[in-house]
Amino acid sequence: MKSIVIADDNAAFTKEMENFFSATGGYSVVGVAADGLEAVSMVEKYKPDFLLLDIVMPELDGFGVMSALNCDGYKPSIIVISQLATDGFIGKSLKYGADYFMAKPVSFEKLKDYMDDMKGETPVLPKPATAAKSYVNRSLDEKIANIFISVGIPAHIKGYQFLREAIKMAIATPDIINRITKSLYPAIAEKFDTSPSKVERAIRHAIEVAWNRGKIENINMIFGLKIYSANDKPTNGEFIALIADKICLEGAYSA
């Protein structure tokens, strides 16, 4: 049984979330905080596995809560759930210690799926073989999308789709990154009915967009190292490999 503290000043929302986890099983809501100071107190008292945290709260906002917990030396797995789903707030949440960001209105089922994944648990689903594959793919897509939002790659450009597919292929078949021109680009091109050269250019453009938006700090934060500067842009292969390795290390994904 995994324990949860919910921190949100919307009483109706927290009650709905508490009822969901009570009915679902596997999780126990040990505390509900209506302000940031109360959230810090409850986390220190109950040492929960998860903190489900809003950003805008009385007394102390979500960033203040995460700062206080970082100073305390104990930190649960933090999922920020907020309506403030802009690049700036998402990036700042990750910088302050959030493990994941979900935009309101949130699906409690998806939230639970991600929490199961974070703790290495497999959700109970019908038709195990098909459902498990669907679950992993959904969770993986969400992880990639979250990274793209943080680094400033917009969803409307073609390179977004191509880059997402390239990362998924690199996770499923790691050595394909060594055959990026002969295998990876052609495979993506075939799936999207385009040419390998257009795939390569679109992915390069997506990376350039992130750099031009000045998201270098977020990029370095995701990788955990200050490996890039404004004038030091990675190649397509380097960027794909870095994100694929990051996701594999965090989630132990495999084909």
JSON list of C-alpha atoms in Angstrom, two decimals, residues 2-148:
[
{"chain": "A", "resi": 2, "resn": "LYS", "atom": "CA", "xyz": [1.52, 3.31, -1.14]},
{"chain": "A", "resi": 3, "resn": "SER", "atom": "CA", "xyz": [0.77, 6.45, 0.84]},
{"chain": "A", "resi": 4, "resn": "ILE", "atom": "CA", "xyz": [-0.27, 9.81, -0.60]},
{"chain": "A", "resi": 5, "resn": "VAL", "atom": "CA", "xyz": [-0.48, 13.38, 0.62]},
{"chain": "A", "resi": 6, "resn": "ILE", "atom": "CA", "xyz": [-2.64, 15.67, -1.53]},
{"chain": "A", "resi": 7, "resn": "ALA", "atom": "CA", "xyz": [-1.92, 19.41, -1.44]},
{"chain": "A", "resi": 8, "resn": "ASP", "atom": "CA", "xyz": [-4.54, 21.56, -3.17]},
{"chain": "A", "resi": 9, "resn": "ASP", "atom": "CA", "xyz": [-6.87, 24.29, -1.89]},
{"chain": "A", "resi": 10, "resn": "ASN", "atom": "CA", "xyz": [-9.75, 23.12, -4.10]},
{"chain": "A", "resi": 11, "resn": "ALA", "atom": "CA", "xyz": [-11.78, 21.07, -1.62]},
{"chain": "A", "resi": 12, "resn": "ALA", "atom": "CA", "xyz": [-14.06, 19.52, -4.25]},
{"chain": "A", "resi": 13, "resn": "PHE", "atom": "CA", "xyz": [-11.10, 18.41, -6.35]},
{"chain": "A", "resi": 14, "resn": "THR", "atom": "CA", "xyz": [-9.19, 16.90, -3.42]},
{"chain": "A", "resi": 15, "resn": "LYS", "atom": "CA", "xyz": [-12.31, 15.06, -2.22]},
{"chain": "A", "resi": 16, "resn": "GLU", "atom": "CA", "xyz": [-12.85, 13.60, -5.69]},
{"chain": "A", "resi": 17, "resn": "MET", "atom": "CA", "xyz": [-9.23, 12.50, -5.87]},
{"chain": "A", "resi": 18, "resn": "GLU", "atom": "CA", "xyz": [-9.34, 11.02, -2.37]},
{"chain": "A", "resi": 19, "resn": "ASN", "atom": "CA", "xyz": [-12.48, 9.06, -3.23]},
{"chain": "A", "resi": 20, "resn": "PHE", "atom": "CA", "xyz": [-10.87, 7.74, -6.41]},
{"chain": "A", "resi": 21, "resn": "PHE", "atom": "CA", "xyz": [-7.81, 6.35, -4.64]},
{"chain": "A", "resi": 22, "resn": "SER", "atom": "CA", "xyz": [-9.94, 4.91, -1.83]},
{"chain": "A", "resi": 23, "resn": "ALA", "atom": "CA", "xyz": [-12.08, 3.04, -4.36]},
{"chain": "A", "resi": 24, "resn": "THR", "atom": "CA", "xyz": [-9.18, 1.94, -6.56]},
{"chain": "A", "resi": 25, "resn": "GLY", "atom": "CA", "xyz": [-7.02, 0.24, -3.95]},
{"chain": "A", "resi": 26, "resn": "GLY", "atom": "CA", "xyz": [-3.24, 0.01, -3.69]},
{"chain": "A", "resi": 27, "resn": "TYR", "atom": "CA", "xyz": [-2.98, 3.58, -2.39]},
{"chain": "A", "resi": 28, "resn": "SER", "atom": "CA", "xyz": [-3.90, 5.28, 0.87]},
{"chain": "A", "resi": 29, "resn": "VAL", "atom": "CA", "xyz": [-4.43, 9.03, 1.19]},
{"chain": "A", "resi": 30, "resn": "VAL", "atom": "CA", "xyz": [-2.88, 9.80, 4.58]},
{"chain": "A", "resi": 31, "resn": "GLY", "atom": "CA", "xyz": [-3.30, 13.57, 4.43]},
{"chain": "A", "resi": 32, "resn": "VAL", "atom": "CA", "xyz": [-5.03, 16.38, 2.52]},
{"chain": "A", "resi": 33, "resn": "ALA", "atom": "CA", "xyz": [-3.52, 19.86, 2.84]},
{"chain": "A", "resi": 34, "resn": "ALA", "atom": "CA", "xyz": [-5.37, 23.05, 1.86]},
{"chain": "A", "resi": 35, "resn": "ASP", "atom": "CA", "xyz": [-2.26, 25.26, 1.96]},
{"chain": "A", "resi": 36, "resn": "GLY", "atom": "CA", "xyz": [1.46, 24.97, 1.42]},
{"chain": "A", "resi": 37, "resn": "LEU", "atom": "CA", "xyz": [2.56, 25.15, 5.05]},
{"chain": "A", "resi": 38, "resn": "GLU", "atom": "CA", "xyz": [0.15, 22.38, 5.95]},
{"chain": "A", "resi": 39, "resn": "ALA", "atom": "CA", "xyz": [1.49, 20.33, 3.03]},
{"chain": "A", "resi": 40, "resn": "VAL", "atom": "CA", "xyz": [5.07, 20.58, 4.32]},
{"chain": "A", "resi": 41, "resn": "SER", "atom": "CA", "xyz": [3.92, 19.62, 7.81]},
{"chain": "A", "resi": 42, "resn": "MET", "atom": "CA", "xyz": [2.00, 16.59, 6.56]},
{"chain": "A", "resi": 43, "resn": "VAL", "atom": "CA", "xyz": [4.87, 15.35, 4.41]},
{"chain": "A", "resi": 44, "resn": "GLU", "atom": "CA", "xyz": [7.27, 15.66, 7.34]},
{"chain": "A", "resi": 45, "resn": "LYS", "atom": "CA", "xyz": [4.80, 13.86, 9.61]},
{"chain": "A", "resi": 46, "resn": "TYR", "atom": "CA", "xyz": [3.63, 11.01, 7.36]},
{"chain": "A", "resi": 47, "resn": "LYS", "atom": "CA", "xyz": [6.63, 10.55, 5.02]},
{"chain": "A", "resi": 48, "resn": "PRO", "atom": "CA", "xyz": [4.33, 9.58, 2.12]},
{"chain": "A", "resi": 49, "resn": "ASP", "atom": "CA", "xyz": [5.41, 7.79, -1.04]},
{"chain": "A", "resi": 50, "resn": "PHE", "atom": "CA", "xyz": [3.73, 10.46, -3.17]},
{"chain": "A", "resi": 51, "resn": "LEU", "atom": "CA", "xyz": [2.94, 14.16, -2.91]},
{"chain": "A", "resi": 52, "resn": "LEU", "atom": "CA", "xyz": [0.26, 15.33, -5.38]},
{"chain": "A", "resi": 53, "resn": "LEU", "atom": "CA", "xyz": [0.86, 19.07, -5.42]},
{"chain": "A", "resi": 54, "resn": "ASP", "atom": "CA", "xyz": [-0.83, 22.14, -6.87]},
{"chain": "A", "resi": 55, "resn": "ILE", "atom": "CA", "xyz": [1.24, 25.26, -7.58]},
{"chain": "A", "resi": 56, "resn": "VAL", "atom": "CA", "xyz": [-1.14, 28.04, -6.50]},
{"chain": "A", "resi": 57, "resn": "MET", "atom": "CA", "xyz": [-2.01, 27.63, -2.80]},
{"chain": "A", "resi": 58, "resn": "PRO", "atom": "CA", "xyz": [-2.40, 29.91, 0.26]},
{"chain": "A", "resi": 59, "resn": "GLU", "atom": "CA", "xyz": [0.44, 30.52, 2.71]},
{"chain": "A", "resi": 60, "resn": "LEU", "atom": "CA", "xyz": [3.10, 28.81, 0.58]},
{"chain": "A", "resi": 61, "resn": "ASP", "atom": "CA", "xyz": [2.94, 27.95, -3.12]},
{"chain": "A", "resi": 62, "resn": "GLY", "atom": "CA", "xyz": [3.99, 24.64, -4.64]},
{"chain": "A", "resi": 63, "resn": "PHE", "atom": "CA", "xyz": [7.51, 25.87, -5.40]},
{"chain": "A", "resi": 64, "resn": "GLY", "atom": "CA", "xyz": [7.90, 26.90, -1.78]},
{"chain": "A", "resi": 65, "resn": "VAL", "atom": "CA", "xyz": [6.73, 23.47, -0.66]},
{"chain": "A", "resi": 66, "resn": "MET", "atom": "CA", "xyz": [9.27, 21.73, -2.87]},
{"chain": "A", "resi": 67, "resn": "SER", "atom": "CA", "xyz": [12.04, 24.06, -1.68]},
{"chain": "A", "resi": 68, "resn": "ALA", "atom": "CA", "xyz": [11.20, 23.31, 1.94]},
{"chain": "A", "resi": 69, "resn": "LEU", "atom": "CA", "xyz": [11.21, 19.57, 1.31]},
{"chain": "A", "resi": 70, "resn": "ASN", "atom": "CA", "xyz": [14.55, 19.72, -0.49]},
{"chain": "A", "resi": 71, "resn": "CYS", "atom": "CA", "xyz": [16.05, 21.49, 2.51]},
{"chain": "A", "resi": 72, "resn": "ASP", "atom": "CA", "xyz": [14.55, 18.94, 4.90]},
{"chain": "A", "resi": 73, "resn": "GLY", "atom": "CA", "xyz": [16.45, 16.09, 3.23]},
{"chain": "A", "resi": 74, "resn": "TYR", "atom": "CA", "xyz": [13.38, 13.89, 2.68]},
{"chain": "A", "resi": 75, "resn": "LYS", "atom": "CA", "xyz": [11.40, 14.12, -0.54]},
{"chain": "A", "resi": 76, "resn": "PRO", "atom": "CA", "xyz": [8.55, 11.90, -1.74]},
{"chain": "A", "resi": 77, "resn": "SER", "atom": "CA", "xyz": [7.83, 11.34, -5.41]},
{"chain": "A", "resi": 78, "resn": "ILE", "atom": "CA", "xyz": [6.23, 14.65, -6.42]},
{"chain": "A", "resi": 79, "resn": "ILE", "atom": "CA", "xyz": [3.65, 15.02, -9.16]},
{"chain": "A", "resi": 80, "resn": "VAL", "atom": "CA", "xyz": [2.61, 18.61, -9.80]},
{"chain": "A", "resi": 81, "resn": "ILE", "atom": "CA", "xyz": [-1.03, 18.90, -10.94]},
{"chain": "A", "resi": 82, "resn": "SER", "atom": "CA", "xyz": [-1.85, 22.43, -12.06]},
{"chain": "A", "resi": 83, "resn": "GLN", "atom": "CA", "xyz": [-3.74, 24.56, -14.55]},
{"chain": "A", "resi": 84, "resn": "LEU", "atom": "CA", "xyz": [-0.55, 26.57, -15.07]},
{"chain": "A", "resi": 85, "resn": "ALA", "atom": "CA", "xyz": [0.71, 24.24, -17.80]},
{"chain": "A", "resi": 86, "resn": "THR", "atom": "CA", "xyz": [3.00, 26.68, -19.59]},
{"chain": "A", "resi": 87, "resn": "ASP", "atom": "CA", "xyz": [6.61, 25.96, -20.52]},
{"chain": "A", "resi": 88, "resn": "GLY", "atom": "CA", "xyz": [7.82, 28.26, -17.75]},
{"chain": "A", "resi": 89, "resn": "PHE", "atom": "CA", "xyz": [5.82, 26.65, -14.95]},
{"chain": "A", "resi": 90, "resn": "ILE", "atom": "CA", "xyz": [6.58, 23.11, -16.15]},
{"chain": "A", "resi": 91, "resn": "GLY", "atom": "CA", "xyz": [10.29, 23.82, -16.37]},
{"chain": "A", "resi": 92, "resn": "LYS", "atom": "CA", "xyz": [10.32, 25.52, -12.98]},
{"chain": "A", "resi": 93, "resn": "SER", "atom": "CA", "xyz": [8.43, 22.61, -11.42]},
{"chain": "A", "resi": 94, "resn": "LEU", "atom": "CA", "xyz": [11.02, 20.13, -12.69]},
{"chain": "A", "resi": 95, "resn": "LYS", "atom": "CA", "xyz": [13.82, 22.42, -11.52]},
{"chain": "A", "resi": 96, "resn": "TYR", "atom": "CA", "xyz": [12.38, 22.55, -8.00]},
{"chain": "A", "resi": 97, "resn": "GLY", "atom": "CA", "xyz": [12.17, 18.77, -7.76]},
{"chain": "A", "resi": 98, "resn": "ALA", "atom": "CA", "xyz": [8.93, 17.59, -9.36]},
{"chain": "A", "resi": 99, "resn": "ASP", "atom": "CA", "xyz": [9.12, 14.12, -10.90]},
{"chain": "A", "resi": 100, "resn": "TYR", "atom": "CA", "xyz": [6.25, 14.76, -13.29]},
{"chain": "A", "resi": 101, "resn": "PHE", "atom": "CA", "xyz": [3.80, 17.48, -14.32]},
{"chain": "A", "resi": 102, "resn": "MET", "atom": "CA", "xyz": [0.15, 16.93, -15.23]},
{"chain": "A", "resi": 103, "resn": "ALA", "atom": "CA", "xyz": [-2.19, 19.65, -16.48]},
{"chain": "A", "resi": 104, "resn": "LYS", "atom": "CA", "xyz": [-5.66, 20.12, -15.05]},
{"chain": "A", "resi": 105, "resn": "PRO", "atom": "CA", "xyz": [-8.25, 18.82, -15.77]},
{"chain": "A", "resi": 106, "resn": "VAL", "atom": "CA", "xyz": [-6.46, 15.57, -15.01]},
{"chain": "A", "resi": 107, "resn": "SER", "atom": "CA", "xyz": [-7.50, 11.98, -15.62]},
{"chain": "A", "resi": 108, "resn": "PHE", "atom": "CA", "xyz": [-7.21, 10.12, -12.32]},
{"chain": "A", "resi": 109, "resn": "GLU", "atom": "CA", "xyz": [-6.77, 6.87, -14.23]},
{"chain": "A", "resi": 110, "resn": "LYS", "atom": "CA", "xyz": [-3.76, 8.28, -16.09]},
{"chain": "A", "resi": 111, "resn": "LEU", "atom": "CA", "xyz": [-2.41, 9.70, -12.85]},
{"chain": "A", "resi": 112, "resn": "LYS", "atom": "CA", "xyz": [-2.61, 6.28, -11.20]},
{"chain": "A", "resi": 113, "resn": "ASP", "atom": "CA", "xyz": [-1.01, 4.62, -14.24]},
{"chain": "A", "resi": 114, "resn": "TYR", "atom": "CA", "xyz": [1.94, 6.95, -13.97]},
{"chain": "A", "resi": 115, "resn": "MET", "atom": "CA", "xyz": [2.22, 6.43, -10.21]},
{"chain": "A", "resi": 116, "resn": "ASP", "atom": "CA", "xyz": [2.20, 2.65, -10.75]},
{"chain": "A", "resi": 117, "resn": "ASP", "atom": "CA", "xyz": [4.97, 3.13, -13.29]},
{"chain": "A", "resi": 118, "resn": "MET", "atom": "CA", "xyz": [7.07, 5.29, -10.96]},
{"chain": "A", "resi": 119, "resn": "LYS", "atom": "CA", "xyz": [6.97, 2.62, -8.27]},
{"chain": "A", "resi": 120, "resn": "GLY", "atom": "CA", "xyz": [7.66, -0.20, -10.73]},
{"chain": "A", "resi": 121, "resn": "GLU", "atom": "CA", "xyz": [4.22, -1.74, -10.38]},
{"chain": "A", "resi": 122, "resn": "THR", "atom": "CA", "xyz": [2.19, -3.23, -13.20]},
{"chain": "A", "resi": 123, "resn": "PRO", "atom": "CA", "xyz": [-1.45, -2.15, -13.20]},
{"chain": "A", "resi": 124, "resn": "VAL", "atom": "CA", "xyz": [-4.16, -4.81, -13.22]},
{"chain": "A", "resi": 125, "resn": "LEU", "atom": "CA", "xyz": [-5.59, -4.76, -16.73]},
{"chain": "A", "resi": 126, "resn": "PRO", "atom": "CA", "xyz": [-7.66, -7.12, -18.89]},
{"chain": "A", "resi": 127, "resn": "LYS", "atom": "CA", "xyz": [-6.03, -9.06, -21.73]},
{"chain": "A", "resi": 128, "resn": "PRO", "atom": "CA", "xyz": [-2.51, -8.89, -20.20]},
{"chain": "A", "resi": 129, "resn": "ALA", "atom": "CA", "xyz": [-0.37, -9.08, -23.35]},
{"chain": "A", "resi": 130, "resn": "THR", "atom": "CA", "xyz": [-2.27, -6.42, -25.31]},
{"chain": "A", "resi": 131, "resn": "ALA", "atom": "CA", "xyz": [-3.10, -4.22, -22.34]},
{"chain": "A", "resi": 132, "resn": "ALA", "atom": "CA", "xyz": [0.45, -4.23, -20.97]},
{"chain": "A", "resi": 133, "resn": "LYS", "atom": "CA", "xyz": [1.81, -3.12, -24.33]},
{"chain": "A", "resi": 134, "resn": "SER", "atom": "CA", "xyz": [-0.83, -0.37, -24.55]},
{"chain": "A", "resi": 135, "resn": "TYR", "atom": "CA", "xyz": [-0.02, 0.78, -21.01]},
{"chain": "A", "resi": 136, "resn": "VAL", "atom": "CA", "xyz": [3.72, 0.99, -21.67]},
{"chain": "A", "resi": 137, "resn": "ASN", "atom": "CA", "xyz": [3.20, 2.85, -24.94]},
{"chain": "A", "resi": 138, "resn": "ARG", "atom": "CA", "xyz": [0.86, 5.36, -23.32]},
{"chain": "A", "resi": 139, "resn": "SER", "atom": "CA", "xyz": [3.21, 5.98, -20.42]},
{"chain": "A", "resi": 140, "resn": "LEU", "atom": "CA", "xyz": [6.18, 6.28, -22.76]},
{"chain": "A", "resi": 141, "resn": "ASP", "atom": "CA", "xyz": [4.36, 8.79, -24.98]},
{"chain": "A", "resi": 142, "resn": "GLU", "atom": "CA", "xyz": [3.56, 10.88, -21.91]},
{"chain": "A", "resi": 143, "resn": "LYS", "atom": "CA", "xyz": [7.18, 10.84, -20.76]},
{"chain": "A", "resi": 144, "resn": "ILE", "atom": "CA", "xyz": [8.41, 11.96, -24.18]},
{"chain": "A", "resi": 145, "resn": "ALA", "atom": "CA", "xyz": [5.72, 14.66, -24.45]},
{"chain": "A", "resi": 146, "resn": "ASN", "atom": "CA", "xyz": [6.64, 15.97, -21.01]},
{"chain": "A", "resi": 147, "resn": "ILE", "atom": "CA", "xyz": [10.29, 16.27, -22.02]},
{"chain": "A", "resi": 148, "resn": "PHE", "atom": "CA", "xyz": [9.39, 17.99, -25.30]}
]
